[in-house]
Tab-separated table of C-alpha atoms and ligand atoms in Angstrom:
chain	number	residue	atom	x	y	z
D	1	UNK	CA	-72.037	-47.252	331.954
D	2	UNK	CA	-69.131	-44.815	331.927
D	3	UNK	CA	-68.165	-42.426	329.149
D	4	UNK	CA	-65.626	-43.437	326.499
D	5	UNK	CA	-63.447	-40.622	327.887
D	6	UNK	CA	-63.540	-39.528	331.535
D	7	UNK	CA	-62.339	-35.974	332.062
D	8	UNK	CA	-60.417	-35.219	335.241
D	9	UNK	CA	-58.560	-31.978	335.781
D	10	UNK	CA	-54.806	-32.502	335.865
D	11	UNK	CA	-52.595	-29.644	336.883
D	12	UNK	CA	-49.373	-29.141	334.981
D	13	UNK	CA	-46.092	-30.152	336.599
D	14	UNK	CA	-42.498	-29.377	335.673
D	15	UNK	CA	-40.764	-32.777	335.746
D	16	UNK	CA	-37.680	-32.883	337.964
D	17	UNK	CA	-34.621	-32.482	335.711
D	18	UNK	CA	-32.344	-33.714	338.538
D	19	UNK	CA	-33.443	-37.272	337.666
D	20	UNK	CA	-31.058	-36.987	334.676
D	21	UNK	CA	-27.495	-37.795	335.815
D	22	UNK	CA	-26.075	-35.041	333.589
D	23	UNK	CA	-28.350	-32.372	335.090
D	24	UNK	CA	-28.155	-33.279	338.775
D	25	UNK	CA	-26.632	-29.957	339.782
D	26	UNK	CA	-28.557	-27.663	337.459
D	27	UNK	CA	-30.250	-24.841	339.357
D	28	UNK	CA	-33.712	-23.422	338.632
D	29	UNK	CA	-32.046	-20.214	337.490
D	30	UNK	CA	-29.986	-22.123	334.931
D	31	UNK	CA	-33.012	-24.148	333.833
D	32	UNK	CA	-35.100	-21.043	333.272
D	33	UNK	CA	-32.376	-19.335	331.233
D	34	UNK	CA	-32.947	-19.443	327.461
D	35	UNK	CA	-29.205	-19.171	326.981
D	36	UNK	CA	-28.522	-22.213	329.192
D	37	UNK	CA	-31.198	-24.200	327.363
D	38	UNK	CA	-29.802	-23.335	323.923
D	39	UNK	CA	-26.218	-24.135	324.879
D	40	UNK	CA	-27.229	-27.495	326.374
D	41	UNK	CA	-29.402	-28.738	323.518
D	42	UNK	CA	-28.786	-32.373	322.603
D	43	UNK	CA	-27.361	-32.632	319.103
D	44	UNK	CA	-26.021	-36.187	318.942
D	45	UNK	CA	-25.968	-39.609	320.582
D	46	UNK	CA	-22.844	-38.778	322.587
D	47	UNK	CA	-24.466	-35.743	324.208
D	48	UNK	CA	-27.626	-37.726	324.887
D	49	UNK	CA	-25.616	-40.408	326.632
D	50	UNK	CA	-23.769	-37.782	328.693
D	51	UNK	CA	-27.096	-36.498	330.037
D	52	UNK	CA	-28.807	-39.882	330.469
D	53	UNK	CA	-25.799	-41.675	331.972
D	54	UNK	CA	-26.668	-45.339	332.310
D	55	UNK	CA	-30.438	-44.838	332.483
D	56	UNK	CA	-30.891	-46.240	328.964
D	57	UNK	CA	-29.349	-49.360	327.424
D	58	UNK	CA	-26.465	-49.006	324.949
D	59	UNK	CA	-28.533	-50.689	322.245
D	60	UNK	CA	-30.726	-47.559	322.091
D	61	UNK	CA	-27.784	-45.440	320.934
D	62	UNK	CA	-26.913	-47.979	318.210
D	63	UNK	CA	-30.518	-47.783	317.051
D	64	UNK	CA	-30.298	-43.981	317.030
D	65	UNK	CA	-26.999	-43.891	315.125
D	66	UNK	CA	-28.318	-46.346	312.541
D	67	UNK	CA	-31.309	-44.110	311.934
D	68	UNK	CA	-29.212	-40.973	311.631
D	69	UNK	CA	-26.906	-42.658	309.124
D	70	UNK	CA	-29.643	-43.976	306.859
D	71	UNK	CA	-33.141	-42.582	307.336
D	72	UNK	CA	-33.416	-39.406	309.400
D	73	UNK	CA	-34.667	-36.446	307.403
D	74	UNK	CA	-33.890	-34.040	310.256
D	75	UNK	CA	-30.721	-33.651	312.265
D	76	UNK	CA	-30.973	-34.023	316.022
D	77	UNK	CA	-31.722	-30.973	318.141
D	78	UNK	CA	-33.619	-31.452	321.395
D	79	UNK	CA	-33.902	-28.758	324.037
D	80	UNK	CA	-33.401	-29.809	327.673
D	81	UNK	CA	-36.954	-28.563	328.244
D	82	UNK	CA	-38.278	-31.174	325.802
D	83	UNK	CA	-36.009	-34.024	326.898
D	84	UNK	CA	-37.168	-33.410	330.456
D	85	UNK	CA	-40.750	-34.264	329.481
D	86	UNK	CA	-39.743	-37.747	328.293
D	87	UNK	CA	-39.910	-40.831	330.452
D	88	UNK	CA	-36.484	-42.279	331.300
D	89	UNK	CA	-37.524	-44.762	333.993
D	90	UNK	CA	-36.352	-47.617	331.806
D	91	UNK	CA	-35.177	-48.286	328.276
D	92	UNK	CA	-38.657	-49.644	327.441
D	93	UNK	CA	-40.333	-46.521	328.789
D	94	UNK	CA	-37.991	-44.299	326.760
D	95	UNK	CA	-38.679	-46.305	323.612
D	96	UNK	CA	-42.433	-46.005	324.204
D	97	UNK	CA	-42.399	-42.330	325.103
D	98	UNK	CA	-44.628	-40.334	322.702
D	99	UNK	CA	-42.391	-37.263	322.617
D	100	UNK	CA	-39.246	-39.376	322.169
D	101	UNK	CA	-40.957	-41.115	319.263
D	102	UNK	CA	-41.021	-37.969	317.160
D	103	UNK	CA	-38.126	-35.922	318.590
D	104	UNK	CA	-35.530	-38.719	318.788
D	105	UNK	CA	-36.558	-41.223	316.114
D	106	UNK	CA	-34.604	-44.496	315.910
D	107	UNK	CA	-34.218	-47.128	313.216
D	108	UNK	CA	-36.512	-49.660	314.853
D	109	UNK	CA	-39.378	-47.115	314.930
D	110	UNK	CA	-39.552	-47.015	311.130
D	111	UNK	CA	-41.335	-49.506	308.947
D	112	UNK	CA	-39.071	-51.960	307.157
D	113	UNK	CA	-41.742	-52.905	304.574
D	114	UNK	CA	-42.826	-49.427	303.485
D	115	UNK	CA	-40.565	-46.795	305.083
D	116	UNK	CA	-41.852	-44.231	302.539
D	117	UNK	CA	-44.979	-44.090	300.438
D	118	UNK	CA	-44.148	-44.299	296.692
D	119	UNK	CA	-45.791	-40.855	296.311
D	120	UNK	CA	-43.908	-39.274	299.212
D	121	UNK	CA	-41.830	-36.255	298.216
D	122	UNK	CA	-39.415	-33.869	299.894
D	123	UNK	CA	-41.614	-30.809	299.426
D	124	UNK	CA	-44.900	-32.663	299.598
D	125	UNK	CA	-46.978	-29.487	299.876
D	126	UNK	CA	-45.137	-27.770	296.969
D	127	UNK	CA	-44.408	-24.794	299.189
D	128	UNK	CA	-41.120	-24.113	297.445
D	129	UNK	CA	-42.773	-24.380	294.021
D	130	UNK	CA	-45.187	-21.664	295.156
D	131	UNK	CA	-42.560	-19.174	296.289
D	132	UNK	CA	-43.325	-15.738	294.927
D	133	UNK	CA	-40.188	-14.371	296.583
D	134	UNK	CA	-37.529	-16.311	298.453
D	135	UNK	CA	-39.269	-17.928	301.449
D	136	UNK	CA	-42.695	-16.476	300.613
D	137	UNK	CA	-45.251	-19.151	299.695
D	138	UNK	CA	-48.500	-17.945	298.127
D	139	UNK	CA	-50.758	-20.994	298.232
D	140	UNK	CA	-54.157	-19.703	299.365
D	141	UNK	CA	-55.809	-16.651	297.754
D	142	UNK	CA	-55.720	-14.314	300.754
D	143	UNK	CA	-52.870	-15.753	302.819
D	144	UNK	CA	-49.132	-16.213	302.557
D	145	UNK	CA	-46.555	-18.166	304.499
D	146	UNK	CA	-43.370	-16.204	305.166
D	147	UNK	CA	-40.362	-18.370	305.960
D	148	UNK	CA	-37.932	-15.923	307.517
D	149	UNK	CA	-35.205	-18.479	308.130
D	150	UNK	CA	-34.557	-22.196	307.928
D	151	UNK	CA	-33.642	-23.076	311.513
D	152	UNK	CA	-35.503	-23.847	314.744
D	153	UNK	CA	-34.418	-24.200	318.380
D	154	UNK	CA	-35.558	-27.837	318.115
D	155	UNK	CA	-35.900	-30.215	315.191
D	156	UNK	CA	-38.878	-32.559	314.918
D	157	UNK	CA	-38.284	-35.869	313.171
D	158	UNK	CA	-41.473	-35.523	311.108
D	159	UNK	CA	-40.919	-31.930	309.960
D	160	UNK	CA	-43.000	-31.287	306.860
D	161	UNK	CA	-40.455	-28.663	305.711
D	162	UNK	CA	-37.644	-31.212	305.864
D	163	UNK	CA	-36.729	-30.035	302.373
D	164	UNK	CA	-35.512	-26.691	303.696
D	165	UNK	CA	-35.408	-26.689	307.489
D	166	UNK	CA	-32.384	-27.748	309.505
D	167	UNK	CA	-29.003	-29.166	308.601
D	168	UNK	CA	-28.495	-31.671	305.817
D	169	UNK	CA	-28.512	-35.324	306.878
D	170	UNK	CA	-27.038	-38.340	305.045
D	171	UNK	CA	-30.556	-38.934	303.638
D	172	UNK	CA	-31.418	-35.334	302.695
D	173	UNK	CA	-29.343	-32.584	301.184
D	174	UNK	CA	-31.284	-29.462	302.202
D	175	UNK	CA	-32.273	-26.530	300.074
D	176	UNK	CA	-30.595	-23.298	301.123
D	177	UNK	CA	-31.962	-19.801	301.433
D	178	UNK	CA	-29.519	-17.709	299.450
D	179	UNK	CA	-30.552	-14.067	299.890
D	180	UNK	CA	-29.261	-11.993	302.772
D	181	UNK	CA	-32.056	-11.861	305.400
D	182	UNK	CA	-32.631	-8.123	304.867
D	183	UNK	CA	-33.020	-8.626	301.107
D	184	UNK	CA	-35.394	-11.515	301.723
D	185	UNK	CA	-37.520	-9.420	304.069
D	186	UNK	CA	-37.532	-6.501	301.598
D	187	UNK	CA	-38.764	-8.861	298.870
D	188	UNK	CA	-41.606	-10.083	301.113
D	189	UNK	CA	-42.720	-6.587	301.981
D	190	UNK	CA	-42.558	-5.507	298.325
D	191	UNK	CA	-44.740	-8.457	297.265
D	192	UNK	CA	-47.297	-7.789	300.005
D	193	UNK	CA	-47.480	-4.101	299.113
D	194	UNK	CA	-48.057	-5.015	295.477
D	195	UNK	CA	-50.782	-7.578	296.306
D	196	UNK	CA	-53.543	-5.961	298.383
D	197	UNK	CA	-55.633	-9.158	298.085
D	198	UNK	CA	-53.310	-10.826	300.585
D	199	UNK	CA	-54.525	-9.975	304.092
D	200	UNK	CA	-53.025	-12.670	306.299
D	201	UNK	CA	-49.347	-13.506	306.898
D	202	UNK	CA	-48.122	-16.569	308.753
D	203	UNK	CA	-44.648	-15.518	309.894
D	204	UNK	CA	-42.719	-18.709	310.197
D	205	UNK	CA	-39.541	-20.540	309.272
D	206	UNK	CA	-38.145	-22.602	310.742
D	207	UNK	CA	-39.239	-21.043	313.976
D	208	UNK	CA	-39.428	-17.292	314.562
D	209	UNK	CA	-37.771	-17.843	317.961
D	210	UNK	CA	-34.494	-18.141	316.015
D	211	UNK	CA	-34.830	-14.725	314.375
D	212	UNK	CA	-32.912	-12.146	316.440
D	213	UNK	CA	-35.677	-10.207	318.185
D	214	UNK	CA	-34.873	-6.775	316.723
D	215	UNK	CA	-34.986	-8.212	313.186
D	216	UNK	CA	-38.296	-9.932	313.875
D	217	UNK	CA	-39.768	-6.808	315.448
D	218	UNK	CA	-38.689	-4.689	312.514
D	219	UNK	CA	-40.214	-7.217	310.048
D	220	UNK	CA	-43.494	-7.285	311.997
D	221	UNK	CA	-43.651	-3.496	312.228
D	222	UNK	CA	-43.163	-3.298	308.460
D	223	UNK	CA	-46.059	-5.720	307.991
D	224	UNK	CA	-48.157	-3.614	310.347
D	225	UNK	CA	-47.459	-0.605	308.114
D	226	UNK	CA	-49.246	-2.289	305.219
D	227	UNK	CA	-52.887	-1.351	305.571
D	228	UNK	CA	-54.199	-4.399	303.763
D	229	UNK	CA	-52.611	-6.867	306.227
D	230	UNK	CA	-55.274	-7.751	308.814
D	231	UNK	CA	-53.963	-10.961	310.408
D	232	UNK	CA	-50.432	-11.834	311.508
D	233	UNK	CA	-49.660	-15.204	313.017
D	234	UNK	CA	-46.276	-15.995	314.530
D	235	UNK	CA	-45.338	-19.669	314.179
D	236	UNK	CA	-43.178	-20.915	317.025
D	237	UNK	CA	-42.924	-24.400	318.409
D	238	UNK	CA	-40.422	-22.873	320.831
D	239	UNK	CA	-43.301	-21.555	322.912
D	240	UNK	CA	-43.435	-25.173	324.087
D	241	UNK	CA	-39.937	-26.447	323.222
D	242	UNK	CA	-38.088	-23.421	324.609
D	243	UNK	CA	-40.594	-21.363	326.635
D	244	UNK	CA	-37.589	-19.699	328.262
D	245	UNK	CA	-37.090	-17.793	324.984
D	246	UNK	CA	-40.558	-16.253	325.127
D	247	UNK	CA	-40.057	-15.283	328.776
D	248	UNK	CA	-36.882	-13.231	328.235
D	249	UNK	CA	-37.510	-9.599	329.267
D	250	UNK	CA	-36.351	-8.101	325.942
D	251	UNK	CA	-38.583	-10.499	323.978
D	252	UNK	CA	-41.600	-9.850	326.221
D	253	UNK	CA	-41.104	-6.078	325.981
D	254	UNK	CA	-40.700	-6.277	322.209
D	255	UNK	CA	-43.781	-8.458	321.861
D	256	UNK	CA	-45.743	-5.916	323.861
D	257	UNK	CA	-44.677	-3.110	321.483
D	258	UNK	CA	-45.750	-5.169	318.473
D	259	UNK	CA	-49.038	-6.222	320.121
D	260	UNK	CA	-49.848	-2.610	321.023
D	261	UNK	CA	-49.198	-1.456	317.474
D	262	UNK	CA	-51.298	-4.327	316.094
D	263	UNK	CA	-54.186	-3.472	318.428
D	264	UNK	CA	-53.999	0.218	317.482
D	265	UNK	CA	-54.209	-0.709	313.811
D	266	UNK	CA	-56.936	-3.300	314.305
D	267	UNK	CA	-54.738	-6.215	313.221
D	268	UNK	CA	-55.203	-9.647	314.795
D	269	UNK	CA	-51.829	-10.743	316.157
D	270	UNK	CA	-51.670	-14.363	317.282
D	271	UNK	CA	-49.075	-16.982	318.166
D	272	UNK	CA	-49.379	-20.438	316.659
D	273	UNK	CA	-47.484	-23.153	318.435
D	274	UNK	CA	-47.021	-26.865	317.874
D	275	UNK	CA	-47.662	-29.258	320.773
D	276	UNK	CA	-48.287	-32.918	320.033
D	277	UNK	CA	-48.703	-34.451	323.468
D	278	UNK	CA	-50.032	-33.428	326.876
D	279	UNK	CA	-46.714	-34.433	328.480
D	280	UNK	CA	-45.050	-31.486	326.739
D	281	UNK	CA	-47.146	-28.957	328.631
D	282	UNK	CA	-45.452	-27.784	331.809
D	283	UNK	CA	-45.997	-24.740	334.050
D	284	UNK	CA	-43.203	-22.928	332.209
D	285	UNK	CA	-45.008	-23.401	328.873
D	286	UNK	CA	-48.222	-22.116	330.432
D	287	UNK	CA	-46.338	-19.109	331.813
D	288	UNK	CA	-44.936	-18.283	328.364
D	289	UNK	CA	-48.397	-18.501	326.759
D	290	UNK	CA	-49.983	-16.465	329.549
D	291	UNK	CA	-47.286	-13.801	329.262
D	292	UNK	CA	-47.921	-13.421	325.533
D	293	UNK	CA	-51.634	-12.954	326.233
D	294	UNK	CA	-50.944	-10.480	329.033
D	295	UNK	CA	-48.846	-8.238	326.769
D	296	UNK	CA	-51.661	-8.097	324.222
D	297	UNK	CA	-51.274	-10.994	321.797
D	298	UNK	CA	-54.867	-11.706	320.891
D	299	UNK	CA	-54.679	-15.496	320.954
D	300	UNK	CA	-52.270	-18.398	321.340
D	301	UNK	CA	-53.342	-21.431	319.301
D	302	UNK	CA	-52.027	-24.934	318.844
D	303	UNK	CA	-51.479	-26.747	315.565
D	304	UNK	CA	-50.446	-30.273	316.460
D	305	UNK	CA	-49.530	-33.085	314.126
D	306	UNK	CA	-51.458	-36.341	314.277
D	307	UNK	CA	-49.055	-39.272	314.448
D	308	UNK	CA	-49.220	-42.971	315.166
D	309	UNK	CA	-47.356	-43.876	318.340
D	310	UNK	CA	-47.524	-40.262	319.510
D	311	UNK	CA	-51.116	-39.090	319.867
D	312	UNK	CA	-53.411	-41.016	317.502
D	313	UNK	CA	-56.039	-42.042	320.039
D	314	UNK	CA	-59.104	-40.137	321.156
D	315	UNK	CA	-57.844	-40.129	324.759
D	316	UNK	CA	-54.409	-38.759	323.819
D	317	UNK	CA	-55.961	-35.969	321.766
D	318	UNK	CA	-58.475	-35.061	324.450
D	319	UNK	CA	-55.849	-35.140	327.229
D	320	UNK	CA	-53.767	-32.739	325.166
D	321	UNK	CA	-56.675	-30.469	324.303
D	322	UNK	CA	-57.858	-30.212	327.918
D	323	UNK	CA	-54.319	-29.439	329.084
D	324	UNK	CA	-53.955	-26.760	326.378
D	325	UNK	CA	-57.355	-25.198	326.934
D	326	UNK	CA	-57.767	-25.627	330.676
D	327	UNK	CA	-54.230	-25.292	332.013
D	328	UNK	CA	-52.076	-23.428	329.507
D	329	UNK	CA	-54.377	-20.825	327.911
D	330	UNK	CA	-53.666	-22.229	324.428
D	331	UNK	CA	-56.564	-22.826	322.045
D	332	UNK	CA	-56.660	-26.334	320.530
D	333	UNK	CA	-57.012	-25.297	316.908
D	334	UNK	CA	-55.890	-27.923	314.400
D	335	UNK	CA	-54.380	-31.344	314.160
D	336	UNK	CA	-52.685	-31.848	310.821
D	337	UNK	CA	-52.316	-35.354	309.503
D	338	UNK	CA	-48.580	-36.054	309.161
D	339	UNK	CA	-47.641	-35.207	305.580
D	340	UNK	CA	-46.410	-37.535	302.829
D	341	UNK	CA	-42.708	-36.912	303.315
D	342	UNK	CA	-40.051	-39.645	302.973
D	343	UNK	CA	-39.536	-42.134	305.823
D	344	UNK	CA	-42.678	-41.053	307.655
D	345	UNK	CA	-44.979	-44.021	307.077
D	346	UNK	CA	-44.745	-45.260	310.655
D	347	UNK	CA	-46.140	-41.923	311.840
D	348	UNK	CA	-48.857	-41.363	309.220
D	349	UNK	CA	-52.471	-42.335	309.825
D	350	UNK	CA	-55.004	-43.186	307.119
D	351	UNK	CA	-57.837	-40.777	306.353
D	352	UNK	CA	-60.501	-43.116	307.782
D	353	UNK	CA	-58.704	-43.207	311.114
D	354	UNK	CA	-58.422	-39.419	311.178
D	355	UNK	CA	-62.182	-39.263	310.505
D	356	UNK	CA	-62.846	-41.651	313.394
D	357	UNK	CA	-60.650	-39.575	315.697
D	358	UNK	CA	-62.499	-36.401	314.737
D	359	UNK	CA	-65.715	-38.210	315.620
D	360	UNK	CA	-64.268	-39.430	318.946
D	361	UNK	CA	-63.234	-35.991	320.196
D	362	UNK	CA	-66.512	-34.197	319.433
D	363	UNK	CA	-68.695	-33.122	322.329
D	364	UNK	CA	-66.156	-33.031	325.156
D	365	UNK	CA	-64.541	-29.632	324.732
D	366	UNK	CA	-66.286	-26.298	324.236
D	367	UNK	CA	-67.190	-26.082	320.530
D	368	UNK	CA	-64.801	-23.203	319.847
D	369	UNK	CA	-61.969	-25.240	321.405
D	370	UNK	CA	-62.704	-28.489	319.594
D	371	UNK	CA	-59.873	-28.835	317.094
D	372	UNK	CA	-60.391	-29.773	313.476
D	373	UNK	CA	-58.369	-32.641	312.143
D	374	UNK	CA	-57.181	-31.660	308.692
D	375	UNK	CA	-55.478	-33.299	305.760
D	376	UNK	CA	-53.077	-31.034	303.884
D	377	UNK	CA	-53.680	-32.359	300.393
D	378	UNK	CA	-50.831	-31.706	297.934
D	379	UNK	CA	-51.737	-28.911	295.499
D	380	UNK	CA	-55.014	-28.322	297.360
D	381	UNK	CA	-54.297	-27.160	300.908
D	382	UNK	CA	-55.908	-28.151	304.136
D	383	UNK	CA	-59.283	-29.870	304.070
D	384	UNK	CA	-61.296	-31.119	307.008
D	385	UNK	CA	-60.947	-34.883	306.942
D	386	UNK	CA	-64.643	-35.411	306.209
D	387	UNK	CA	-64.460	-33.271	303.051
D	388	UNK	CA	-63.142	-36.146	300.968
D	389	UNK	CA	-64.953	-36.408	297.607
D	390	UNK	CA	-64.254	-40.061	296.885
D	391	UNK	CA	-62.335	-42.688	298.833
D	392	UNK	CA	-60.930	-45.977	297.540
D	393	UNK	CA	-60.291	-47.750	300.845
D	394	UNK	CA	-58.806	-50.833	299.193
D	395	UNK	CA	-55.914	-48.911	297.627
D	396	UNK	CA	-55.910	-46.141	300.214
D	397	UNK	CA	-56.459	-43.342	297.720
D	398	UNK	CA	-58.741	-40.454	298.633
D	399	UNK	CA	-59.729	-37.726	296.182
D	400	UNK	CA	-60.229	-34.085	297.060
D	401	UNK	CA	-61.355	-30.932	295.286
D	402	UNK	CA	-60.688	-27.259	295.818
D	403	UNK	CA	-62.274	-23.875	295.333
D	404	UNK	CA	-59.288	-21.605	294.569
D	405	UNK	CA	-56.150	-21.560	292.473
D	406	UNK	CA	-52.701	-21.638	294.002
D	407	UNK	CA	-50.088	-19.258	292.654
D	408	UNK	CA	-48.847	-21.853	290.151
D	409	UNK	CA	-52.270	-22.496	288.594
D	410	UNK	CA	-53.395	-19.034	287.585
D	411	UNK	CA	-53.639	-20.077	283.930
D	412	UNK	CA	-54.889	-23.614	284.597
D	413	UNK	CA	-58.525	-23.943	283.430
D	414	UNK	CA	-58.884	-27.359	284.999
D	415	UNK	CA	-57.538	-26.550	288.471
D	416	UNK	CA	-60.968	-26.262	290.070
D	417	UNK	CA	-62.481	-29.229	288.245
D	418	UNK	CA	-59.690	-31.689	288.980
D	419	UNK	CA	-59.697	-34.270	291.769
D	420	UNK	CA	-56.453	-34.403	293.750
D	421	UNK	CA	-55.253	-37.666	295.319
D	422	UNK	CA	-53.964	-38.301	298.821
D	423	UNK	CA	-52.535	-41.671	299.878
D	424	UNK	CA	-53.010	-43.691	303.062
D	425	UNK	CA	-50.016	-45.565	304.511
D	426	UNK	CA	-49.819	-48.866	302.652
D	427	UNK	CA	-49.377	-51.026	305.747
D	428	UNK	CA	-52.862	-49.943	306.893
D	429	UNK	CA	-54.555	-51.283	303.721
D	430	UNK	CA	-56.280	-54.649	303.313
D	431	UNK	CA	-53.983	-57.364	301.959
D	432	UNK	CA	-55.420	-56.985	298.420
D	433	UNK	CA	-54.490	-53.280	298.440
D	434	UNK	CA	-51.002	-53.948	299.747
D	435	UNK	CA	-50.507	-56.552	297.023
D	436	UNK	CA	-51.595	-54.029	294.380
D	437	UNK	CA	-49.004	-51.500	295.595
D	438	UNK	CA	-46.261	-54.168	295.660
D	439	UNK	CA	-47.093	-54.940	292.040
D	440	UNK	CA	-46.993	-51.245	291.122
D	441	UNK	CA	-43.562	-50.972	292.700
D	442	UNK	CA	-42.240	-54.016	290.872
D	443	UNK	CA	-43.405	-52.722	287.523
D	444	UNK	CA	-42.179	-49.158	288.144
C	1	SF4	S1	-40.489	-26.648	314.826
C	1	SF4	FE1	-41.737	-26.789	312.974
C	1	SF4	S2	-40.370	-26.118	311.310
C	1	SF4	FE2	-39.081	-26.609	313.098
C	1	SF4	S3	-38.488	-28.752	312.827
C	1	SF4	FE3	-40.349	-28.739	314.089
C	1	SF4	S4	-42.023	-28.991	312.615
C	1	SF4	FE4	-40.198	-28.338	311.446
C-alpha cells in the first residue's frame, strides 16, 4: 500500500512569460525590474485581455466585469509575476487555476445561494474597533498590528482587511487613513513607548513593500530604539507577488542595516509572507527569501489562507509546504481559515474540514515546519482549529473561549467567561441546518 501523500522533490521553475502574447518581447532584465513589474500590473479586464490576447474566451471577461460591478470587495491588481504563475493553456485551465481563483475572482466562482454568511462583516476581526492610534490594532496583550498604509502591490480577492485596504469598489466604500503618514507613525511610537507590556509589533498594511524604503527604515529604527520591543515582523505578500521589490539593491542594503541593528539589540526581526499555492513559488521568490536571510533577517515565514478551490486538500497544502521549506527557505507557519467577510462563502471551509486537513498534514514535514491551521475567531483571535469548545455541526456554529482581554474589553467582567461563535459556510451544512438558516433569514 502506498502513502496517502507521496513526497517527491520538485525544483522551482520560473514559468516562461513569453507564452503570453502581450509579453512576447519582454527581456529578463525587464522582468526582473521591480519598476517594470509595477508599471505593468493588471488593473482591469482590458489590460488582462491585452496581455492574454486570444488565449482565453471572451466570456471570461464578461464574467470578470460582472463580478467587479456587483460583488468584488477588492479592486483588481495583479503583478506580472503572479499572472505568470497561472495556467493559460485554455479557458478551462484558467478558470480552474488556484491562483486565478483568488487573485482574479469572477462572478461564476461565487455562490448564488449564499454569497455571504448572514454574520459576515466588513471588519470581521474588529481590527478597526481595536485601534489605539490610527492604524495600530491592540488585540492581543503583548502584541500589536501596525498598519502603516492601506495599499499593496497586489490585491487578493479574499483580503480580510477589505474594509480598509485598496481602492473602493462598487460593493465596498473603503475606510480611509486620514493622518499624514509621519503623524501616524509618531502616534504608533508614542503608544508603544507608553505601553511597555507590548513587546511584539507586526508591521503591516497593506503591504510594507509599498512604504517608501527610507520611511520604512526610519519607522523600524524607531521601533528598535524602544527597549521593550523584542519581536518585529514585517508583513509582505510582495516577497512572493513582487520578489523584484525585495531584490532591489537599495532595499537589500536597507534591510541589512535594519537586521544588523536588530541583531545588535537582540530583537528578532522576521519577514512574514503570504503564499497560498505551490505554483506561486518560483526561483525569483526563493532568491528574494534567501537574500533576506543572507542579510540577517532571522526568519522568513509563511502565513497562507486556507480556501476552497485554491488549496483546501491535504496534497495541495503539503505540496506548498514542501516547496516553501525545501526549495524557498520559507518556514510554513500558519494557514488561516478564510475570514467571515462578505462574498467569501465560496472560499471558506468549515471548521471540521480544517480539522481534517490539520490531521492530514501531520507527520510529513519536520515538526517545526508543520504549519498550524488556525481559525481567527471574531473578538477572540487565532485559535488552533482543534481548540473549539463546543460545535453544533447541524447549524455550523462553533464556540470558542479566550484567556485575555482585547483592548475594547478592559472593563468587561464577562470577557473571559463568554463563549464566542464562529460560523461554517451554510452550503456545507446538512439540509436541516441549511433550512434553519433560510428560516432565520426570512424572519430577519
Ligand atoms: S497582500 Fe494582504 S493586505 Fe494586501 S490585499 Fe492581499 S491579503 Fe490584503
